[in-house]
Amino acid sequence: GAGVSQTPSNKVTEKGKYVELRCDPISGHTALYWYRQSLGQGPEFLIYFQGTGAADDSGLPNDRFFAVRPEGSVSTLKIQRTERGDSAVYLCASSPAGGGSYNEQFFGPGTRLTVL
Amino acid sequence: QQQVKQSPQSLIVQKGGIPIINCAYENTAFDYFPWYQQFPGKGPALLIAIRPDVSEKKEGRFTISFNKSAKQFSLHIMDSQPGDSATYFCAASRGNQFYFGTGTSLTVIP
């Protein structure tokens, strides 16, 4: 069956530009997570959705970052006025109903964002 | 502040060896400790996980040892194979908050 998909796989942009990263979770998974993985580091939590609502956005680094999930399925991570420090792999994961501990997260392959 | 500390950063073993990766945490509220395996260009995949009420868990060639009093846990890979060469991440969570270690790059030499 289809896993979590993310598009684009690679995105190169210039400093100051706006970017959108898309995540298609596994069908039926109500929990969705966004993480950022810098080179040589583990994934860093950004935001968690349960259904359509952002249940926890405490990991978003600043107000340039925003994510939506309007219909409870596909999610888009939006980054305004990109900075070179935003360069990283952005990972999306989905989980069956309820999310949280004990429910396995299934990760997508990530979007590699490079800000020049 | 790093919630989960992982070591070593890299590890090289011969085929058949038993690599051991260690992690330590501070927050006693964590209630779930998964290990992930990540290949280049792929997202992490859950390998094995343990809850703090258990001291050891085995799944195939993978074993987690958990020491609640020391706030440490480790991954052991028995009879390691070249196909196990990957980056391994430990994590700790409570609710929907997951904190990952910095990763261990494992190379298994044929």
Short mmCIF file of C-alpha atoms in Angstrom, two decimals:
data_model
loop_
_atom_site.label_atom_id
_atom_site.label_comp_id
_atom_site.label_asym_id
_atom_site.label_seq_id
_atom_site.Cartn_x
_atom_site.Cartn_y
_atom_site.Cartn_z
CA GLY A 1 0.00 0.00 0.00
CA ALA A 2 0.99 3.62 -0.38
CA GLY A 3 3.09 5.15 2.33
CA VAL A 4 3.51 8.78 3.28
CA SER A 5 4.47 10.86 0.27
CA GLN A 6 6.08 14.28 0.22
CA THR A 7 6.50 16.73 -2.60
CA PRO A 8 8.72 18.09 -3.90
CA SER A 9 11.60 15.79 -3.02
CA ASN A 10 14.02 18.68 -3.45
CA LYS A 11 13.42 22.41 -3.34
CA VAL A 12 16.04 25.07 -3.99
CA THR A 13 15.03 28.65 -3.33
CA GLU A 14 16.58 32.02 -2.74
CA LYS A 15 16.77 33.80 0.57
CA GLY A 16 13.61 35.77 1.22
CA LYS A 17 11.34 33.64 -0.96
CA TYR A 18 8.19 31.79 0.11
CA VAL A 19 7.98 27.99 -0.09
CA GLU A 20 5.30 25.36 0.39
CA LEU A 21 6.03 21.75 1.21
CA ARG A 22 3.32 19.13 0.80
CA CYS A 23 2.62 15.94 2.72
CA ASP A 24 0.18 13.18 1.76
CA PRO A 25 -0.31 10.93 4.80
CA ILE A 26 -1.37 7.31 4.79
CA SER A 27 -5.07 7.09 4.08
CA GLY A 28 -7.10 6.98 7.28
CA HIS A 29 -4.34 8.28 9.54
CA THR A 30 -5.73 11.14 11.60
CA ALA A 31 -2.48 12.22 13.26
CA LEU A 32 0.14 14.08 11.22
CA TYR A 33 3.51 15.43 12.30
CA TRP A 34 6.07 17.71 10.73
CA TYR A 35 9.75 17.48 11.68
CA ARG A 36 12.89 19.25 10.54
CA GLN A 37 16.14 17.30 10.23
CA SER A 38 19.36 19.23 9.89
CA LEU A 39 22.51 17.56 8.62
CA GLY A 40 23.90 15.12 11.16
CA GLN A 41 21.00 15.62 13.55
CA GLY A 42 17.88 13.77 14.54
CA PRO A 43 14.42 14.94 13.54
CA GLU A 44 13.21 17.98 15.44
CA PHE A 45 9.49 18.27 16.17
CA LEU A 46 7.70 21.20 14.54
CA ILE A 47 3.94 20.66 14.67
CA TYR A 48 1.32 17.97 15.26
CA PHE A 49 -2.17 17.77 13.76
CA GLN A 50 -5.03 15.70 15.04
CA GLY A 51 -7.57 15.83 12.23
CA THR A 52 -7.78 19.34 10.82
CA GLY A 53 -6.53 21.21 13.85
CA ALA A 54 -3.00 21.91 14.98
CA ALA A 55 -3.02 20.22 18.37
CA ASP A 56 0.54 21.26 19.18
CA ASP A 57 2.57 23.84 17.26
CA SER A 58 5.11 24.48 19.99
CA GLY A 59 8.00 23.32 17.81
CA LEU A 60 7.58 25.93 15.09
CA PRO A 61 10.72 28.09 15.38
CA ASN A 62 9.08 31.43 14.62
CA ASP A 63 6.12 33.05 12.90
CA ARG A 64 7.64 32.56 9.45
CA PHE A 65 6.59 28.93 9.70
CA PHE A 66 2.97 27.89 9.34
CA ALA A 67 1.21 24.63 8.52
CA VAL A 68 -2.32 23.75 7.52
CA ARG A 69 -4.38 20.61 7.08
CA PRO A 70 -7.75 21.93 5.92
CA GLU A 71 -9.51 18.64 5.20
CA GLY A 72 -7.77 16.43 7.71
CA SER A 73 -5.65 14.65 5.13
CA VAL A 74 -3.03 16.50 3.05
CA SER A 75 -0.92 19.01 4.94
CA THR A 76 1.16 21.91 3.70
CA LEU A 77 4.08 23.44 5.57
CA LYS A 78 4.58 27.05 4.58
CA ILE A 79 7.75 29.04 5.15
CA GLN A 80 7.80 32.78 4.53
CA ARG A 81 10.88 34.93 3.94
CA THR A 82 13.17 31.92 3.89
CA GLU A 83 16.59 32.18 5.48
CA ARG A 84 19.73 30.13 4.85
CA GLY A 85 19.31 28.58 8.28
CA ASP A 86 16.02 27.03 7.12
CA SER A 87 17.97 24.65 4.89
CA ALA A 88 17.22 21.13 6.08
CA VAL A 89 15.20 18.02 5.29
CA TYR A 90 11.57 18.48 6.27
CA LEU A 91 9.96 15.19 7.28
CA CYS A 92 6.30 14.40 7.56
CA ALA A 93 4.92 11.45 9.51
CA SER A 94 1.43 10.11 10.00
CA SER A 95 -0.03 7.87 12.65
CA PRO A 96 -3.30 6.01 13.17
CA ALA A 97 -6.15 7.50 15.17
CA GLY A 98 -5.09 9.19 18.35
CA GLY A 99 -1.43 9.80 17.62
CA GLY A 100 0.79 10.13 20.65
CA SER A 101 2.97 7.58 22.31
CA TYR A 102 2.56 3.90 21.42
CA ASN A 103 1.15 4.66 17.97
CA GLU A 104 3.78 4.08 15.32
CA GLN A 105 4.68 7.05 13.19
CA PHE A 106 5.21 6.35 9.51
CA PHE A 107 7.64 8.78 7.94
CA GLY A 108 7.77 10.07 4.41
CA PRO A 109 11.06 10.39 2.51
CA GLY A 110 11.28 14.11 3.25
CA THR A 111 11.72 17.29 1.25
CA ARG A 112 15.27 18.61 1.09
CA LEU A 113 15.07 22.40 1.22
CA THR A 114 18.08 24.45 0.23
CA VAL A 115 18.00 28.20 0.70
CA LEU A 116 20.71 29.98 -1.26
CA GLN B 1 18.91 21.56 25.51
CA GLN B 2 19.20 18.07 24.07
CA GLN B 3 16.43 15.98 25.63
CA VAL B 4 17.97 12.70 24.51
CA LYS B 5 21.72 12.13 24.31
CA GLN B 6 22.96 9.41 21.98
CA SER B 7 26.36 7.80 21.55
CA PRO B 8 28.51 6.91 19.74
CA GLN B 9 28.21 9.20 16.74
CA SER B 10 29.54 6.46 14.46
CA LEU B 11 30.31 2.79 14.74
CA ILE B 12 32.09 0.28 12.53
CA VAL B 13 31.78 -3.46 13.16
CA GLN B 14 32.59 -6.65 11.33
CA LYS B 15 29.78 -8.83 9.98
CA GLY B 16 28.45 -10.95 12.83
CA GLY B 17 29.49 -8.44 15.49
CA ILE B 18 27.12 -6.91 18.05
CA PRO B 19 27.00 -3.12 17.79
CA ILE B 20 25.60 -1.34 20.83
CA ILE B 21 24.14 2.16 20.72
CA ASN B 22 23.40 4.04 23.91
CA CYS B 23 20.94 6.77 24.82
CA ALA B 24 20.24 8.74 27.97
CA TYR B 25 17.38 11.03 28.93
CA GLU B 26 16.48 13.36 31.79
CA ASN B 27 12.72 13.77 31.72
CA THR B 28 11.15 11.03 33.83
CA ALA B 29 7.76 11.81 32.27
CA PHE B 30 8.79 10.09 29.04
CA ASP B 31 6.76 6.91 28.61
CA TYR B 32 7.79 5.48 25.26
CA PHE B 33 11.25 4.84 23.84
CA PRO B 34 11.44 3.90 20.14
CA TRP B 35 14.43 3.24 17.93
CA TYR B 36 14.41 4.22 14.27
CA GLN B 37 16.53 3.10 11.34
CA GLN B 38 17.19 5.52 8.51
CA PHE B 39 18.76 4.81 5.13
CA PRO B 40 20.12 7.64 2.95
CA GLY B 41 17.36 9.53 1.19
CA LYS B 42 14.63 7.83 3.20
CA GLY B 43 12.61 8.79 6.23
CA PRO B 44 13.21 7.05 9.57
CA ALA B 45 11.43 3.73 10.04
CA LEU B 46 10.43 2.31 13.39
CA LEU B 47 12.64 -0.62 14.35
CA ILE B 48 11.64 -1.53 17.88
CA ALA B 49 10.21 0.30 20.90
CA ILE B 50 9.92 -0.20 24.64
CA ARG B 51 7.86 1.17 27.52
CA PRO B 52 9.50 1.99 30.87
CA ASP B 53 7.79 -0.83 32.76
CA VAL B 54 9.91 -3.39 30.86
CA SER B 55 13.69 -3.85 31.18
CA GLU B 56 14.30 -5.66 27.91
CA LYS B 57 12.57 -6.27 24.61
CA LYS B 58 13.68 -8.47 21.71
CA GLU B 59 12.44 -8.49 18.17
CA GLY B 60 14.42 -10.71 15.86
CA ARG B 61 18.07 -9.64 15.96
CA PHE B 62 17.27 -6.34 17.71
CA THR B 63 17.18 -5.94 21.50
CA ILE B 64 16.47 -2.90 23.64
CA SER B 65 17.82 -2.83 27.17
CA PHE B 66 16.17 -0.28 29.45
CA ASN B 67 17.46 0.96 32.81
CA LYS B 68 14.79 3.17 34.35
CA SER B 69 16.80 4.15 37.45
CA ALA B 70 19.77 5.24 35.35
CA LYS B 71 17.51 6.82 32.71
CA GLN B 72 19.39 5.00 29.99
CA PHE B 73 18.47 2.64 27.19
CA SER B 74 20.43 0.89 24.50
CA LEU B 75 20.02 -0.95 21.22
CA HIS B 76 21.90 -4.17 20.53
CA ILE B 77 22.03 -5.70 17.06
CA MET B 78 22.86 -9.39 17.11
CA ASP B 79 24.70 -11.06 14.23
CA SER B 80 24.98 -7.74 12.39
CA GLN B 81 24.83 -7.81 8.59
CA PRO B 82 26.04 -5.37 5.92
CA GLY B 83 22.38 -4.57 5.22
CA ASP B 84 22.13 -3.16 8.76
CA SER B 85 24.44 -0.31 7.71
CA ALA B 86 22.31 2.78 8.32
CA THR B 87 21.81 5.61 10.76
CA TYR B 88 20.02 4.73 13.97
CA PHE B 89 18.09 7.18 16.12
CA CYS B 90 16.75 6.69 19.60
CA ALA B 91 13.81 8.75 20.73
CA ALA B 92 11.75 9.41 23.83
CA SER B 93 8.20 10.62 23.97
CA ARG B 94 5.29 11.60 26.08
CA GLY B 95 2.00 12.13 24.33
CA ASN B 96 2.59 13.59 20.90
CA GLN B 97 5.99 15.11 21.71
CA PHE B 98 8.85 13.02 20.35
CA TYR B 99 12.50 13.89 21.04
CA PHE B 100 15.20 12.27 18.93
CA GLY B 101 18.85 11.62 19.62
CA THR B 102 21.50 12.90 17.23
CA GLY B 103 21.92 9.56 15.48
CA THR B 104 24.56 6.86 15.14
CA SER B 105 25.97 5.97 11.76
CA LEU B 106 26.56 2.21 11.71
CA THR B 107 28.76 0.50 9.13
CA VAL B 108 28.89 -3.29 9.04
CA ILE B 109 31.91 -4.53 7.12
CA PRO B 110 31.40 -7.79 5.16
#
